[in-house]
PDB file of C-alpha atoms and ligand atoms in Angstrom:
ATOM      1  CA  MET Y  19     -48.817   3.140  32.095  1.00  0.00           C
ATOM      2  CA  ARG Y  20     -48.503   0.305  29.742  1.00  0.00           C
ATOM      3  CA  ASP Y  21     -45.098  -1.367  29.221  1.00  0.00           C
ATOM      4  CA  LEU Y  22     -43.806  -1.481  25.671  1.00  0.00           C
ATOM      5  CA  PRO Y  23     -42.875  -4.935  24.534  1.00  0.00           C
ATOM      6  CA  LEU Y  24     -39.186  -5.189  23.834  1.00  0.00           C
ATOM      7  CA  THR Y  25     -38.903  -7.487  20.891  1.00  0.00           C
ATOM      8  CA  ALA Y  26     -35.652  -8.839  19.626  1.00  0.00           C
ATOM      9  CA  ALA Y  27     -35.849  -6.581  16.560  1.00  0.00           C
ATOM     10  CA  SER Y  28     -36.358  -3.412  18.569  1.00  0.00           C
ATOM     11  CA  PHE Y  29     -33.599  -4.442  20.953  1.00  0.00           C
ATOM     12  CA  TRP Y  30     -31.093  -4.813  18.090  1.00  0.00           C
ATOM     13  CA  PHE Y  31     -32.325  -1.592  16.462  1.00  0.00           C
ATOM     14  CA  LEU Y  32     -31.800   0.371  19.653  1.00  0.00           C
ATOM     15  CA  LEU Y  33     -28.436  -1.277  20.205  1.00  0.00           C
ATOM     16  CA  GLY Y  34     -27.395  -0.360  16.641  1.00  0.00           C
ATOM     17  CA  LEU Y  35     -28.669   3.186  17.029  1.00  0.00           C
ATOM     18  CA  GLY Y  36     -26.597   3.528  20.156  1.00  0.00           C
ATOM     19  CA  ALA Y  37     -23.529   2.267  18.334  1.00  0.00           C
ATOM     20  CA  VAL Y  38     -24.016   4.783  15.493  1.00  0.00           C
ATOM     21  CA  THR Y  39     -24.524   7.622  17.940  1.00  0.00           C
ATOM     22  CA  HIS Y  40     -21.549   6.504  19.963  1.00  0.00           C
ATOM     23  CA  ALA Y  41     -19.333   6.295  16.859  1.00  0.00           C
ATOM     24  CA  ALA Y  42     -20.406   9.777  15.743  1.00  0.00           C
ATOM     25  CA  ASP Y  43     -19.491  11.187  19.129  1.00  0.00           C
ATOM     26  CA  ARG Y  44     -15.890  10.144  18.712  1.00  0.00           C
ATOM     27  CA  PRO Y  45     -14.138  11.477  15.587  1.00  0.00           C
ATOM     28  CA  ASN Y  46     -11.429   9.423  13.982  1.00  0.00           C
ATOM     29  CA  ILE Y  47      -8.168  11.274  14.343  1.00  0.00           C
ATOM     30  CA  LEU Y  48      -4.916  10.032  12.934  1.00  0.00           C
ATOM     31  CA  PHE Y  49      -1.704  11.673  14.077  1.00  0.00           C
ATOM     32  CA  ILE Y  50       1.255  11.384  11.742  1.00  0.00           C
ATOM     33  CA  VAL Y  51       4.526  12.419  13.266  1.00  0.00           C
ATOM     34  CA  ALA Y  52       7.093  13.379  10.652  1.00  0.00           C
ATOM     35  CA  ASP Y  53       9.981  15.733  10.291  1.00  0.00           C
ATOM     36  CA  ASP Y  54       9.925  18.346   7.508  1.00  0.00           C
ATOM     37  CA  LEU Y  55       6.848  16.931   5.751  1.00  0.00           C
ATOM     38  CA  GLY Y  56       4.775  19.285   3.623  1.00  0.00           C
ATOM     39  CA  TYR Y  57       1.244  18.535   2.467  1.00  0.00           C
ATOM     40  CA  GLY Y  58       2.364  18.336  -1.165  1.00  0.00           C
ATOM     41  CA  GLU Y  59       4.686  15.493  -0.381  1.00  0.00           C
ATOM     42  CA  LEU Y  60       1.874  13.126   0.534  1.00  0.00           C
ATOM     43  CA  GLY Y  61       0.677  10.812  -2.214  1.00  0.00           C
ATOM     44  CA  CYS Y  62      -2.962  11.491  -1.355  1.00  0.00           C
ATOM     45  CA  PHE Y  63      -2.436  15.124  -2.397  1.00  0.00           C
ATOM     46  CA  GLY Y  64      -0.722  14.259  -5.685  1.00  0.00           C
ATOM     47  CA  GLY Y  65       2.782  14.124  -4.327  1.00  0.00           C
ATOM     48  CA  LYS Y  66       5.264  11.433  -5.082  1.00  0.00           C
ATOM     49  CA  ASP Y  67       6.246   8.957  -2.460  1.00  0.00           C
ATOM     50  CA  VAL Y  68       9.935   8.562  -1.805  1.00  0.00           C
ATOM     51  CA  LEU Y  69      11.147   5.517   0.069  1.00  0.00           C
ATOM     52  CA  THR Y  70      14.583   5.175   1.584  1.00  0.00           C
ATOM     53  CA  GLY Y  71      15.805   2.087   3.365  1.00  0.00           C
ATOM     54  CA  GLY Y  72      18.640   1.390   5.709  1.00  0.00           C
ATOM     55  CA  GLY Y  73      21.949  -0.418   5.442  1.00  0.00           C
ATOM     56  CA  GLY Y  74      20.443  -3.888   5.774  1.00  0.00           C
ATOM     57  CA  ALA Y  75      17.876  -5.859   3.859  1.00  0.00           C
ATOM     58  CA  ASP Y  76      14.792  -3.743   3.286  1.00  0.00           C
ATOM     59  CA  THR Y  77      11.412  -4.614   1.834  1.00  0.00           C
ATOM     60  CA  PHE Y  78       9.923  -1.724  -0.116  1.00  0.00           C
ATOM     61  CA  GLN Y  79       6.202  -2.057  -0.680  1.00  0.00           C
ATOM     62  CA  PHE Y  80       4.546  -0.802  -3.858  1.00  0.00           C
ATOM     63  CA  GLY Y  81       0.888  -0.929  -4.803  1.00  0.00           C
ATOM     64  CA  SER Y  82       0.150   1.984  -7.104  1.00  0.00           C
ATOM     65  CA  GLY Y  83       0.910   5.617  -7.788  1.00  0.00           C
ATOM     66  CA  THR Y  84       4.325   7.092  -8.334  1.00  0.00           C
ATOM     67  CA  VAL Y  85       7.005   5.874  -5.988  1.00  0.00           C
ATOM     68  CA  THR Y  86      10.755   6.393  -5.970  1.00  0.00           C
ATOM     69  CA  VAL Y  87      13.079   4.155  -4.019  1.00  0.00           C
ATOM     70  CA  THR Y  88      16.307   6.027  -3.458  1.00  0.00           C
ATOM     71  CA  ASP Y  89      18.648   3.282  -2.324  1.00  0.00           C
ATOM     72  CA  PHE Y  90      17.534  -0.098  -3.597  1.00  0.00           C
ATOM     73  CA  SER Y  91      20.395  -2.580  -3.283  1.00  0.00           C
ATOM     74  CA  THR Y  92      20.401  -6.234  -4.267  1.00  0.00           C
ATOM     75  CA  VAL Y  93      23.765  -6.574  -2.495  1.00  0.00           C
ATOM     76  CA  GLN Y  94      22.063  -5.715   0.807  1.00  0.00           C
ATOM     77  CA  GLY Y  95      19.237  -8.142   0.074  1.00  0.00           C
ATOM     78  CA  ASP Y  96      16.600  -5.473  -0.528  1.00  0.00           C
ATOM     79  CA  ASN Y  97      13.432  -6.537  -2.267  1.00  0.00           C
ATOM     80  CA  ILE Y  98      10.207  -5.011  -3.453  1.00  0.00           C
ATOM     81  CA  GLU Y  99       6.834  -6.379  -2.484  1.00  0.00           C
ATOM     82  CA  LEU Y 100       4.249  -5.672  -5.157  1.00  0.00           C
ATOM     83  CA  PHE Y 101       0.677  -5.263  -3.972  1.00  0.00           C
ATOM     84  CA  MET Y 102      -1.089  -5.594  -7.302  1.00  0.00           C
ATOM     85  CA  SER Y 103      -2.483  -8.352  -9.417  1.00  0.00           C
ATOM     86  CA  LEU Y 104      -0.090  -9.230 -12.208  1.00  0.00           C
ATOM     87  CA  GLY Y 105      -1.693 -12.593 -12.927  1.00  0.00           C
ATOM     88  CA  ALA Y 106      -4.298 -15.075 -11.801  1.00  0.00           C
ATOM     89  CA  THR Y 107      -1.728 -17.356 -10.200  1.00  0.00           C
ATOM     90  CA  HIS Y 108       1.659 -16.775  -8.620  1.00  0.00           C
ATOM     91  CA  ALA Y 109       3.347 -18.327 -11.659  1.00  0.00           C
ATOM     92  CA  ASP Y 110       1.397 -16.019 -13.975  1.00  0.00           C
ATOM     93  CA  ALA Y 111       2.373 -13.001 -11.879  1.00  0.00           C
ATOM     94  CA  VAL Y 112       6.056 -13.963 -11.956  1.00  0.00           C
ATOM     95  CA  THR Y 113       5.897 -14.489 -15.723  1.00  0.00           C
ATOM     96  CA  ALA Y 114       4.262 -11.085 -16.222  1.00  0.00           C
ATOM     97  CA  LEU Y 115       6.842  -9.419 -13.984  1.00  0.00           C
ATOM     98  CA  ASP Y 116       9.674 -11.127 -15.846  1.00  0.00           C
ATOM     99  CA  ALA Y 117       8.290  -9.816 -19.139  1.00  0.00           C
ATOM    100  CA  LEU Y 118       7.945  -6.316 -17.685  1.00  0.00           C
ATOM    101  CA  ILE Y 119      11.531  -6.348 -16.428  1.00  0.00           C
ATOM    102  CA  ALA Y 120      12.779  -7.587 -19.798  1.00  0.00           C
ATOM    103  CA  ALA Y 121      10.879  -4.854 -21.628  1.00  0.00           C
ATOM    104  CA  THR Y 122      12.078  -2.069 -19.338  1.00  0.00           C
ATOM    105  CA  THR Y 123      15.071   0.112 -20.003  1.00  0.00           C
ATOM    106  CA  GLY Y 124      16.163   2.645 -17.459  1.00  0.00           C
ATOM    107  CA  ASP Y 125      15.257   2.906 -13.818  1.00  0.00           C
ATOM    108  CA  THR Y 126      11.437   2.983 -13.907  1.00  0.00           C
ATOM    109  CA  LEU Y 127       8.981   0.109 -13.994  1.00  0.00           C
ATOM    110  CA  SER Y 128       5.703   1.225 -15.553  1.00  0.00           C
ATOM    111  CA  PHE Y 129       2.738  -0.943 -14.686  1.00  0.00           C
ATOM    112  CA  SER Y 130      -0.431  -1.360 -16.739  1.00  0.00           C
ATOM    113  CA  ASP Y 131      -2.532   0.482 -14.125  1.00  0.00           C
ATOM    114  CA  GLY Y 132      -0.396   3.608 -14.577  1.00  0.00           C
ATOM    115  CA  GLY Y 133       1.737   3.006 -11.512  1.00  0.00           C
ATOM    116  CA  LYS Y 134       5.386   3.912 -11.772  1.00  0.00           C
ATOM    117  CA  LEU Y 135       8.150   2.574  -9.586  1.00  0.00           C
ATOM    118  CA  THR Y 136      11.523   4.237  -9.970  1.00  0.00           C
ATOM    119  CA  LEU Y 137      14.639   2.697  -8.489  1.00  0.00           C
ATOM    120  CA  THR Y 138      17.174   5.485  -8.431  1.00  0.00           C
ATOM    121  CA  ASN Y 139      20.511   4.468  -9.954  1.00  0.00           C
ATOM    122  CA  VAL Y 140      19.324   0.927 -10.721  1.00  0.00           C
ATOM    123  CA  ASP Y 141      18.980  -0.465 -14.209  1.00  0.00           C
ATOM    124  CA  VAL Y 142      15.701  -2.312 -13.842  1.00  0.00           C
ATOM    125  CA  HIS Y 143      16.725  -4.601 -16.695  1.00  0.00           C
ATOM    126  CA  SER Y 144      19.413  -6.075 -14.391  1.00  0.00           C
ATOM    127  CA  LEU Y 145      16.880  -7.162 -11.765  1.00  0.00           C
ATOM    128  CA  HIS Y 146      15.395 -10.622 -11.416  1.00  0.00           C
ATOM    129  CA  THR Y 147      11.945 -11.693 -10.332  1.00  0.00           C
ATOM    130  CA  SER Y 148      13.596 -12.999  -7.144  1.00  0.00           C
ATOM    131  CA  ASP Y 149      14.210  -9.347  -6.204  1.00  0.00           C
ATOM    132  CA  PHE Y 150      10.438  -8.996  -5.890  1.00  0.00           C
ATOM    133  CA  ILE Y 151       7.707 -10.471  -3.763  1.00  0.00           C
ATOM    134  CA  VAL Y 152       4.674 -10.926  -5.981  1.00  0.00           C
ATOM    135  CA  HIS Y 153       1.119 -11.896  -5.179  1.00  0.00           C
ATOM    136  CA  PRO Y 154      -1.374 -13.356  -7.628  1.00  0.00           C
TER     137      PRO Y 154
HETATM  138 CA1  LIG T 230      18.875  -1.671   2.242  1.00  0.00          CA
END
């Protein structure tokens, strides 16, 4: 019987094939433990996300979609971290956010990508850019 030459290419191919087979053998399973959570409440199924903080300083994170923060408080030092591009630089992003705050009446910030962030019982117009963490 003649030995097959094991070239570097065939070695890496077989190694990669083994990795694909191995990955397919193990499904990815994510367990989410929650109390009283229905499928319609998840944002991925069209639900609205509701965020509630605690009594101290909280950072609420917002990237897109429809999100309601129920207890935002500047007195407690809460802030909102925005995961979206509002400008090419940090200064541009802050300027755009400042303009958005100035143009907003009521409790909902509406972003150009369709995202809506509602701060229950907060007049968004009273907020400052320092209440937010922005990224370019
Ligand atoms: Ca808080």
